[in-house]
Structures are given as structure tokens and as C-alpha cells.
Coordinates of C-alpha atoms and ligand atoms in Angstrom, one line a residue:
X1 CA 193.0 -136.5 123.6
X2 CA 192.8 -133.2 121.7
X3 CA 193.0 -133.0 118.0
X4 CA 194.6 -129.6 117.7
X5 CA 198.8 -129.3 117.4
X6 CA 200.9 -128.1 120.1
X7 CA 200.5 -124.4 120.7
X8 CA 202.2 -122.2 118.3
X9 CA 202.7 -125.3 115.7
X10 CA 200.7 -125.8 112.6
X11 CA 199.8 -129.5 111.0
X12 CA 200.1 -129.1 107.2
X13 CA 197.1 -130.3 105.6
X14 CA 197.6 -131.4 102.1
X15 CA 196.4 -127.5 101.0
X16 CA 198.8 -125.7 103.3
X17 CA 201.6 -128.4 101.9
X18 CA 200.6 -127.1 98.4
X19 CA 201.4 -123.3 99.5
X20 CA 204.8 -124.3 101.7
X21 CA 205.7 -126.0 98.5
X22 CA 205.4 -122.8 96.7
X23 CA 207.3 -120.7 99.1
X24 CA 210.2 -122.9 99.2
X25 CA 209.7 -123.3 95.3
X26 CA 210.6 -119.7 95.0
X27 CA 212.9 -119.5 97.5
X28 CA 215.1 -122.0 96.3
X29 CA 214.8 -121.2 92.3
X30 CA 215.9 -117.1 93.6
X31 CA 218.9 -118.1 95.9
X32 CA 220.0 -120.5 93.2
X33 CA 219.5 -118.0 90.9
X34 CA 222.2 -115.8 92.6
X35 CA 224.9 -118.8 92.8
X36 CA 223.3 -119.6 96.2
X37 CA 224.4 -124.1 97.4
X38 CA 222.1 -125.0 100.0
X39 CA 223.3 -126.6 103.2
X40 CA 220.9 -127.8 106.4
X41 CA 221.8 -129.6 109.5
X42 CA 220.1 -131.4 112.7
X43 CA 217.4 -128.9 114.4
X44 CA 219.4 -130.0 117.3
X45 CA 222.4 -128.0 119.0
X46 CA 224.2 -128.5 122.2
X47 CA 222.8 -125.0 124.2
X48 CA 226.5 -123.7 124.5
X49 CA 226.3 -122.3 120.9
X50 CA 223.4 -119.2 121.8
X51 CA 225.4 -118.6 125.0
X52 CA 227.4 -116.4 123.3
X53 CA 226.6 -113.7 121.1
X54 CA 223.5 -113.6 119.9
X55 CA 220.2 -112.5 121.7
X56 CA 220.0 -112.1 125.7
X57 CA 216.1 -112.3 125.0
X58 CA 215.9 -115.3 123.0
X59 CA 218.1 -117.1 124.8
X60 CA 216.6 -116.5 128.1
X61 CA 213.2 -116.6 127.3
X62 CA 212.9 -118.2 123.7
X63 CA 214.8 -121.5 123.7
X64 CA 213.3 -124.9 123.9
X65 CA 216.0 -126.5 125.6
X66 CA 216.1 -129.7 127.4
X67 CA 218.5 -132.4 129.1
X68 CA 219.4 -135.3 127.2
X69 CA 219.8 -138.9 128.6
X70 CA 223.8 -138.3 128.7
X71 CA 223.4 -135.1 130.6
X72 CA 224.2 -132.9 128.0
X73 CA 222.3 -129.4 127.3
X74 CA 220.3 -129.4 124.4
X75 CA 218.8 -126.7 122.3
X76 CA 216.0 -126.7 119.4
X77 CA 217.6 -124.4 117.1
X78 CA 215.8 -120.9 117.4
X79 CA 217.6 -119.6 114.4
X80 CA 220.0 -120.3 111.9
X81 CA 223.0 -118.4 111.7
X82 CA 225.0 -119.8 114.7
X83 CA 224.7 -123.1 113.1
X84 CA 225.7 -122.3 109.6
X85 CA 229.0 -119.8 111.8
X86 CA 230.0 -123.4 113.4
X87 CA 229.8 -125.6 110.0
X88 CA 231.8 -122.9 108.7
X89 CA 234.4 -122.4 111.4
X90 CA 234.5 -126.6 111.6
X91 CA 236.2 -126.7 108.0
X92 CA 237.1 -123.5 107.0
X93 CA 240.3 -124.3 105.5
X94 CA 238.6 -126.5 103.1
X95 CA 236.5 -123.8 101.8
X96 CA 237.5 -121.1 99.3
X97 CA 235.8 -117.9 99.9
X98 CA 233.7 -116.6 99.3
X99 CA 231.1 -118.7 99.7
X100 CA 227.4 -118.4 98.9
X101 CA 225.1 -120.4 100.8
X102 CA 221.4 -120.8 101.7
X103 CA 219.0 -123.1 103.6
X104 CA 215.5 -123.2 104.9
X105 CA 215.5 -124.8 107.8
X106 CA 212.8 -125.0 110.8
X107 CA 213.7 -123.2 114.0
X108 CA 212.0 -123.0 117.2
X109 CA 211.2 -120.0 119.6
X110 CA 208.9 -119.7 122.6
X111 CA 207.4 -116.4 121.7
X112 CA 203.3 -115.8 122.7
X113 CA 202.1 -117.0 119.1
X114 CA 199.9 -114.0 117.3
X115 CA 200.0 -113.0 113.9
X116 CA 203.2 -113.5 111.9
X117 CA 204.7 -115.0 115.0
X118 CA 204.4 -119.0 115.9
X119 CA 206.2 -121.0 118.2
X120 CA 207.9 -123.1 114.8
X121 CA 208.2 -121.8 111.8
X122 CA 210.6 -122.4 108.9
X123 CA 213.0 -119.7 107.6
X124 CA 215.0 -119.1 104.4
X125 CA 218.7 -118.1 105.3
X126 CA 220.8 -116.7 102.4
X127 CA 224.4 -116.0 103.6
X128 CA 227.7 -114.7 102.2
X129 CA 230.9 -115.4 103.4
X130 CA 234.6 -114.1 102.8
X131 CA 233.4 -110.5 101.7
X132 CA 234.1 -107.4 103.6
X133 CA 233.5 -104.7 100.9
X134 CA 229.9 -103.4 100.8
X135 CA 229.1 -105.7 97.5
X136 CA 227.9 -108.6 100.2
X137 CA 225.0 -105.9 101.3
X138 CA 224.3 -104.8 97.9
X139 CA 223.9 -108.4 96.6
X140 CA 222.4 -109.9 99.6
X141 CA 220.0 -106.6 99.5
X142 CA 219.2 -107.1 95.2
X143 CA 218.8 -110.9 95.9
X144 CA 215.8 -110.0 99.1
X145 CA 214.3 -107.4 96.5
X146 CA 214.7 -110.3 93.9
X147 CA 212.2 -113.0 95.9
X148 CA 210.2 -110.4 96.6
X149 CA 209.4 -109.3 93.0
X150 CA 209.9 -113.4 92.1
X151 CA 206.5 -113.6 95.0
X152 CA 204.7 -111.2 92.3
X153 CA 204.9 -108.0 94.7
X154 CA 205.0 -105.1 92.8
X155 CA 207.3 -102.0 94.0
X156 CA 204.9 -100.0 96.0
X157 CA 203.8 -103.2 98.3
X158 CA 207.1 -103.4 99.9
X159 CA 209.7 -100.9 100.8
X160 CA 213.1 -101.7 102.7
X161 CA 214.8 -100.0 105.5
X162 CA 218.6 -100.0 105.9
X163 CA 220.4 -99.0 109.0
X164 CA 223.9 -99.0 110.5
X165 CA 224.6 -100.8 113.7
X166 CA 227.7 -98.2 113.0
X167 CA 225.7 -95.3 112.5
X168 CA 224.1 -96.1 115.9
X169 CA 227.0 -96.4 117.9
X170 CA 229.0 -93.2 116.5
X171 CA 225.2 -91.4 117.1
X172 CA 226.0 -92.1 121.0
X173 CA 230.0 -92.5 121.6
X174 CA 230.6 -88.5 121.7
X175 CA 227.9 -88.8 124.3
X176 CA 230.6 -91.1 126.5
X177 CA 228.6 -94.1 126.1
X178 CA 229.8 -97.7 127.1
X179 CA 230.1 -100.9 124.9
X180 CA 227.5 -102.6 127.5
X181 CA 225.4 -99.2 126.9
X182 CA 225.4 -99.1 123.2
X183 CA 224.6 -102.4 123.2
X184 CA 221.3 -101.6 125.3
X185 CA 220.3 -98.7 123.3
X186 CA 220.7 -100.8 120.6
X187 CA 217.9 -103.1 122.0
X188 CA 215.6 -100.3 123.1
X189 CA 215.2 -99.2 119.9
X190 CA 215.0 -102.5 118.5
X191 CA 211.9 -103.1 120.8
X192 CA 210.4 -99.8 119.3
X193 CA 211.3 -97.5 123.0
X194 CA 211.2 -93.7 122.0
X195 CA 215.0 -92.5 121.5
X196 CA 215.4 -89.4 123.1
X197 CA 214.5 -86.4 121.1
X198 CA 218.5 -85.2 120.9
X199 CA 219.8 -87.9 119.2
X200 CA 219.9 -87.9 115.6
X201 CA 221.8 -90.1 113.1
X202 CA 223.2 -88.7 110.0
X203 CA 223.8 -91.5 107.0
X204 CA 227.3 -92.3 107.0
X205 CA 229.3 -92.6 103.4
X206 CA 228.9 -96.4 103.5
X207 CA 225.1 -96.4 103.4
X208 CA 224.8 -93.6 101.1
X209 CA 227.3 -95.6 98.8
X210 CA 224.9 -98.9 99.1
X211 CA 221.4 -96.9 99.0
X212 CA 223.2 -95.5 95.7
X213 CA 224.3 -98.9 94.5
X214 CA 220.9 -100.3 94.6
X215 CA 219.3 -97.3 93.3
X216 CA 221.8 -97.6 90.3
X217 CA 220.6 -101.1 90.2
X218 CA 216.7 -100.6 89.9
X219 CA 215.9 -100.9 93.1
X220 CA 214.3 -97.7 94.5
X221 CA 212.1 -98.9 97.1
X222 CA 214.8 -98.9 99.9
X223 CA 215.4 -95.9 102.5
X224 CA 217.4 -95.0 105.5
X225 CA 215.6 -95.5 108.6
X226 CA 217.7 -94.5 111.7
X227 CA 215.4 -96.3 113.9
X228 CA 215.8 -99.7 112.5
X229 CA 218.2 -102.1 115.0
X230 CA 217.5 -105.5 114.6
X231 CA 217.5 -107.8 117.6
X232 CA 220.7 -109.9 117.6
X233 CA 223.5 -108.7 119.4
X234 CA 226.2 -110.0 116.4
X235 CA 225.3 -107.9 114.0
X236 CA 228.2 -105.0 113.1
X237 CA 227.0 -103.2 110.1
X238 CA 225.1 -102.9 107.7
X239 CA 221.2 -104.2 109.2
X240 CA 218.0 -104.0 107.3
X241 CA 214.4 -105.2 106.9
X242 CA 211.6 -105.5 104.8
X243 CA 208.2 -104.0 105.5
X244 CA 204.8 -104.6 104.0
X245 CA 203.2 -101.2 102.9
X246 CA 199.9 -102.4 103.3
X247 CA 197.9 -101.0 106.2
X248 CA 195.8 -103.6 107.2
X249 CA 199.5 -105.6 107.3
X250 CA 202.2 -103.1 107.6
X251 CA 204.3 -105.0 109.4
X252 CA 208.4 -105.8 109.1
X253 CA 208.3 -109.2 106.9
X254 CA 212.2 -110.3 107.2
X255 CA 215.3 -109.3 107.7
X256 CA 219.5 -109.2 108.3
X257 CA 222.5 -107.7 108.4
X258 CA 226.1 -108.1 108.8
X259 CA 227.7 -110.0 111.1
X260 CA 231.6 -109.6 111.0
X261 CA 232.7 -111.2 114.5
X262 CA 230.2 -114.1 114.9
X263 CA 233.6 -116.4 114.0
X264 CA 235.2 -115.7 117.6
X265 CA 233.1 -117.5 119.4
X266 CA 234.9 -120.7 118.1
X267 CA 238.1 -119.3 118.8
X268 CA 238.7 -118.9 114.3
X269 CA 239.9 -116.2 112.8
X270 CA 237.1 -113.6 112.0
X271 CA 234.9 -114.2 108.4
X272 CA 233.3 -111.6 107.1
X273 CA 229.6 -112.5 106.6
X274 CA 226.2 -110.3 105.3
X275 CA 222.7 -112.6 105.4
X276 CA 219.3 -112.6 105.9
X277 CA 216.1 -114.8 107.6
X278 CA 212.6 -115.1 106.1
X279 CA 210.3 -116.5 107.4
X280 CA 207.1 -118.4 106.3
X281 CA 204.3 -117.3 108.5
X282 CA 204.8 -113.4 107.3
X283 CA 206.1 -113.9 103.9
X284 CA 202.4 -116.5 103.6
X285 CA 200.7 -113.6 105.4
X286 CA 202.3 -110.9 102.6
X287 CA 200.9 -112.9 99.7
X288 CA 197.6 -113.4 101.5
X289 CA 197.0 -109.4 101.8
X290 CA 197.8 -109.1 98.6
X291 CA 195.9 -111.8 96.6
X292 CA 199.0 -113.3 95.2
X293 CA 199.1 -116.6 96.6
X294 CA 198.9 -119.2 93.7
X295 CA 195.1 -121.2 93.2
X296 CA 195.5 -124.2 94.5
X297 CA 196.2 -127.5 91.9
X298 CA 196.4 -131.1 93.0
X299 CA 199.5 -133.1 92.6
X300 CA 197.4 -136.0 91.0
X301 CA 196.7 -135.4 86.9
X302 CA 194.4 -138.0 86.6
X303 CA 191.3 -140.0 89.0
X304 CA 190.9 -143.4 87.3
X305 CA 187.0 -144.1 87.8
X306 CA 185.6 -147.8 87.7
X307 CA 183.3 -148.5 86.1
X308 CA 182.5 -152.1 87.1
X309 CA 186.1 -153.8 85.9
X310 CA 188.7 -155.9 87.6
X311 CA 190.5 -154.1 90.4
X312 CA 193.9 -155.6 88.3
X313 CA 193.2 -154.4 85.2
X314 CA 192.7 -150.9 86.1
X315 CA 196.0 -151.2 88.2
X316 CA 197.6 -152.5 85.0
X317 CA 195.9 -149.5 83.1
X318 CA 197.3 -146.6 85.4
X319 CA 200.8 -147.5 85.6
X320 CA 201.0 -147.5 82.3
X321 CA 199.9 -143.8 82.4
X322 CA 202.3 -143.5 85.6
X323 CA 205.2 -144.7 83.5
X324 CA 204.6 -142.3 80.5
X325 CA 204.9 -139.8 83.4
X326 CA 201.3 -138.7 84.6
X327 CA 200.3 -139.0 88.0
X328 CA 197.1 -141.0 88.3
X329 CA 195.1 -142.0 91.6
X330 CA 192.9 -145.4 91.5
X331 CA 189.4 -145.1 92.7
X332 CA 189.3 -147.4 95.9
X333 CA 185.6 -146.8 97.1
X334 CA 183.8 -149.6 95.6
X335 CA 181.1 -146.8 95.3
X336 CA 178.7 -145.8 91.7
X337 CA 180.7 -144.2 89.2
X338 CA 178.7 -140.8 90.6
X339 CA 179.9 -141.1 94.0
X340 CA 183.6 -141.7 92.8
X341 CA 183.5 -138.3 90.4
X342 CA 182.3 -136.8 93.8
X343 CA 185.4 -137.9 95.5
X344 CA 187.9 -137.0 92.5
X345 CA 185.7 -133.3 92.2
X346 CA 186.2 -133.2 96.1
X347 CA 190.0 -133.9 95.8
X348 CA 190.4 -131.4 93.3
X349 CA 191.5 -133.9 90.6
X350 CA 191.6 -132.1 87.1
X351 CA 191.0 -135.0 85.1
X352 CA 188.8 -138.2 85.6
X353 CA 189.4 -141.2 83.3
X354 CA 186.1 -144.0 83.6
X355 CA 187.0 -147.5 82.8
X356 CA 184.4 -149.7 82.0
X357 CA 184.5 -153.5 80.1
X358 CA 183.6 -151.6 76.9
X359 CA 186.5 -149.0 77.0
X360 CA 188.9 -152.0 77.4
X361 CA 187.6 -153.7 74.4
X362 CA 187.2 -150.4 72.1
X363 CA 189.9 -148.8 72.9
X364 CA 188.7 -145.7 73.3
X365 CA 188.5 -143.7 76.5
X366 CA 186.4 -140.9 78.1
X367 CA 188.4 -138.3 79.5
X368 CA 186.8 -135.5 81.2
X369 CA 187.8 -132.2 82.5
X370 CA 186.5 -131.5 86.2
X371 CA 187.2 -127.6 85.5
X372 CA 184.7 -127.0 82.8
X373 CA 182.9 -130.5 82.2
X374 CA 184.6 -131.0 79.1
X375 CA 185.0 -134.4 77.7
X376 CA 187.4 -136.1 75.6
X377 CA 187.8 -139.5 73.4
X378 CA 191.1 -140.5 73.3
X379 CA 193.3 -143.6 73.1
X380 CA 195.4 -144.9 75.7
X381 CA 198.3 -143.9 73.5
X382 CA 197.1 -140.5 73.2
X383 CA 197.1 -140.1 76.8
X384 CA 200.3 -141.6 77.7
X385 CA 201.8 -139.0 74.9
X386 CA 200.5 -136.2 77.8
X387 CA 197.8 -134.8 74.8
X388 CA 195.2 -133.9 77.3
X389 CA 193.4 -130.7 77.0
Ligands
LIG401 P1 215.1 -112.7 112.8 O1 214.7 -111.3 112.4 O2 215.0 -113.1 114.2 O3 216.6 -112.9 112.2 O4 214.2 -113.7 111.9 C1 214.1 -113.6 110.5 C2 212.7 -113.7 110.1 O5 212.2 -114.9 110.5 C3 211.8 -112.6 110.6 O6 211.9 -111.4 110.0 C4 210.4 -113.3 110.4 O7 210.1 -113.3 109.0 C5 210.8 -114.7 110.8 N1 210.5 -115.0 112.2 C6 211.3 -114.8 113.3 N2 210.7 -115.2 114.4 C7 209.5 -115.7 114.0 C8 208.4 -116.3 114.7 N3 208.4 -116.5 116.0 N4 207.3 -116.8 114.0 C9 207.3 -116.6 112.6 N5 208.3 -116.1 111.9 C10 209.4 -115.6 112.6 C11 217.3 -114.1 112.3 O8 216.8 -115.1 112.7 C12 218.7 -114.0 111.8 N6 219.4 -115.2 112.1 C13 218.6 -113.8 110.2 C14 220.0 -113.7 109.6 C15 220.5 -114.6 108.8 N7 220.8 -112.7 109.8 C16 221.9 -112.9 109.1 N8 221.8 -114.1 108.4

């Protein structure tokens, strides 16, 4: 038996948990910032829900989908937003719009995996619903710019490019182009294919009035970009993306759009809806390039060394310390005090408490700092009150 994951999955090591913690740290605290509830559901969906509207391409070649043991179709999720369309459509008259809602849920795609693209990854989906004026773009927009600057990116390391799936189809109807042929163009130039040097799009009113709205809002790294599509077939509007401006990475690092007829499909009345996906491989890959991804700190405080006392006594020891709210890890090695400072030094343990039969009697215990060596005599009372240093 091999020890690697499937292909295109990553195990999370105690390390990588540390920075996925982060991410959705951030995530979370800027969508709930902006008024954002979170939602999730099962990664599983019967397949009929991506036969729709969304992606010819990913649901042709991209699904993981299986039979179950009752016959049904079933599909991995590859993305979020025709789940979070059926919740919606499955109560709608219990909701008052608009509503604001986000999520980050895994989702599955079988793509070849390279950089920034993995077979699972997990994505944060910020959604509104209910709002058909351009103020859904603009705040969904602000609140994309908001993680990014909440990440630590400055301006200049990120710029975003707007388009109009409308824009795109008025740039080809005076040419007598089909529905079914808009909709292709729409893909070629989603895949990057060269447009043909006689059309040009001209900015409508509507994306001048939201590039001005963000502008008037502070945020100046966003442009037109007439070659900007996005791949799913729902969206009706407004679509944009972030890019990294880095060369070594300058790649597009999420993205969305509006989506005004994805509601059909469940035979409801149409909602408006504006959202965006980010994902975790190329928002990781972002900080990476530019040195913003936090050190990493263990979860444990303290590494409660023994020093030749009974197993029980220690135990009785650390919950105390547990109780008053620290998080403290045992030494279980039956090894010399050495080799156990080793193992808290190896775990990245900031602090390392030794308990011998003379600190029990005393009183009075050692409490050293792994970072610089530093050492401390303090009371058990002093450290239960958090006064380390
Ligand atoms: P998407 O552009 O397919 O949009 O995915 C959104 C983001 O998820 C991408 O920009 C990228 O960060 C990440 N992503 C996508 N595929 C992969 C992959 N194979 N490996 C790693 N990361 C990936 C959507 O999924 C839309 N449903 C987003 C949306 C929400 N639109 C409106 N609301």
C-alpha cells in the first residue's frame, strides 16, 4: 500500500491544518463582517442538479459521479452555487430577501491537478440574494477587495477585472449571432481563444456606473477587461475576477458574477443573485508569493515535562492549568527530561513547564520559554492567572 493521498487530494498535516485554519479564519471574520450567515450542506447531490445550466465542460468531463445502491445518480459537488439555488428555491417563501449568505464548502472536480488546480479543494462562496440593482456587484465586489486587503495584500499585488456577460452578447448580436452562438463565443474566450480582431466591446453605462462606485469607494485597483468571460453558462451580468500581479504567479485567483436565471431550473420564480468562489489552493499560493502567510504557532501553550513524579500527579497538575484556560500537553515518553524538551522544541511548544518532587513541595515552578531560552519562577497561581511572558 502506498502512503501518498489519492491524486489531486492533499492530507493536512497538523502544519497545513494551522494555515487552512487561517484562511477560513479570515474568511469567515470578512463575510461576517459584511452581515454574511453561513449555510453548508452534504458534498453529495443527486447528478440531475449540474444537468442544467451550468458548465457543459465540467459536467462532462469534471464530475465525480457514481451509482448508489438504490440506483440513483449521484454527484460529488463540483461547486457550490447550484446547491445553495436549490436550498433557496426549497423554502423561498420562508425567507425575506435579501439575503446574505456564505459558506466554504469542499467541492470536487476531475481536472489534471497542476498548480492552483487539485482534484478537491475547498472554496469560500459569498452570495446575495433578492437584489437586482447594481449595489449586489458593488458590495459583493468591496467585500472580495475586503479579504483580500484582510490577507495583508497591498493594492498593487492584486488588481480586478470586471466584465459583462451583456456587454459580450450586444458586442456580437448586430453581427446576427445565435443564443447557442453567443453562448460558444462566450466559452472561447473564457478558454483564452483569440477573438477576432473586429470585435470590440465598448463599456456599457452599468459597468461604468459600478467601476465608478468602487472607485468612489476606495477601491482603485479594478478595470474593464473585455476579455474576461467566466466559465459557467448561468452567469447574466455583471462577471469578474481577481488576478495576482505578480509575475512569477500572475494568475486569476477567484472569481463570480451574476446569475439572475439560475432559479428556473426548479421551476421558482427568478431571484436575483450576485456571488463569488475562492478557492484555497490559489488564495494559499497568493500568500505564499508574497510572504504573507502567518509563522506557524502550535495550538498547545504549555509541554508539562516530568521530571521523575507520579504520572497522576502531573495529570492533576495540568488540568488545573487546562481549567484556568491554557492548553497544556503531558509528556508521555518516559524518556530524560532532555529528550522530552526535544520533543516539546520539535512540536513547536512555546512553553515547557518541568515538574519534579521538589517543585511539588516548594511551590515554585520553572517555566521556560522555547523561543528565546528564557526562564521563569512562578507559582501555580501565577500561571493559571495566564501571567506568562
Ligand atoms: P469557479 O471560477 O469555477 O467559480 O471557481 C471559483 C474559484 O475556485 C476559482 O477562482 C479558484 O480559486 C477555485 N477553484 C476552482 N477550481 C479549482 C480547482 N480545480 N482547484 C483549486 N481551486 C479551484 C465557481 O465555482 C462559481 N460557482 C463561483 C460563484 C459563486 N459564482 C457565483 N457565486
Amino acid at each position: 500500500m502506498k502512503t501518498e493521498p489519492y491524486k489531486g487530494v492533499r492530507d493536512f498535516y497538523p502544519p497545513d491544518m494551522a494555515i487552512q485554519n487561517y484562511l477560513f479564519g479570515v474568511m469567515k471574520k470578512t463575510a461576517e463582517s459584511f452581515g454574511y450567515l453561513e449555510y453548508n450542506s452534504s458534498i453529495l447531490e443527486p447528478s440531475e442538479l449540474y444537468r442544467g445550466k451550468t458548465s457543459e465542460e465540467i459536467v462532462n468531463e469534471q464530475t465525480y459521479t457514481f451509482t448508489d445502491r438504490g440506483g440513483r445518480d449521484v454527484t460529488l459537488r463540483p461547486e457550490m452555487t447550484p446547491t445553495v439555488t436549490r436550498m433557496i428555491a426549497g423554502k423561498r417563501r420562508e425567507f425575506a430577501l435579501p439575503l446574505r449568505w456564505y459558506s466554504i464548502p469542499n467541492v470536487f472536480r476531475y481536472e489534471r491537478p497542476q498548480r492552483g488546480r487539485l482534484r478537491e479543494h475547498w472554496q469560500l462562496n459569498c452570495d446575495v440574494f433578492g437584489v437586482a440593482g447594481l449595489e449586489a456587484e458593488t458590495e459583493i465586489i468591496s467585500l472580495a477587495y475586503r479579504l483580500m486587503k484582510n490577507f495583508g495584500a497591498a493594492d498593487v499585488d492584486f488588481e480586478i477585472r470586471a466584465n459583462s456577460r451583456k456587454i459580450i452578447a450586444a458586442g456580437l448580436v448586430p453581427k446576427d449571432f445565435s443564443e447557442e452562438q453567443i453562448r460558444d463565443f462566450t466559452r472561447k474566450l473564457d478558454r483564452g481563444d483569440p477573438t477576432p480582431a473586429d470585435i470590440h466591446f465598448e463599456p456599457d453605462e452599468e459597468i461604468k456606473k459600478l467601476l465608478a462606485a468602487l472607485k468612489e469607494n476606495g477601491i482603485n485597483n479594478i478595470r474593464f477587461d473585455q476579455t474576461l468571460a467566466r466559465g459557467f453558462d448561468y452567469y447574466t451580468g455583471i462577471v469578474f475576477e481577481v488576478f495576482d500581479t505578480a509575475p512569477e504567479n500572475n494568475r486569476a485567483l477567484f472569481g463570480g458574477g451574476r446569475y439572475d436565471n439560475l432559479l428556473e431550473i426548479f421551476d421558482e420564480e427568478k431571484i436575483p443573485a450576485v456571488g463569488f468562489g475562492m478557492g484555497d489552493v490559489t488564495i494559499r499560493d497568493f500568500l505564499e508569493t508574497h510572504k504573507l502567510l502567518p509563522t506557524y504557532q502550535s495550538t498547545t501553550d504549555i509541554y508539562l515535562c516530568n521530571a521523575g513524579v507520579n504520572f497522576n500527579k502531573l495529570e492533576k497538575i495540568a488540568q488545573e492549568i487546562r481549567d484556568n484556560g491554557l492548553r497544556v500537553a503531558i509528556d508521555l515518553s518516559d524518556k530524560k527530561v532532555g529528550v522530552q524538551i526535544k520533543i516539546a522544541v520539535r512540536q513547536q511548544i512555546p512553553y515547557i513547564l518541568c515538574v519534579g518532587e521538589e517543585e511539588l513541595k516548594n511551590g515554585q515552578f520553572k517555566l521556560k520559554k522555547l523561543a528565546n531560552g528564557e526562564e521563569k519562577t512562578l507559582t501555580l497561581q501565577e500561571i493559571n492567572a495566564q501571567n506568562l511572558f
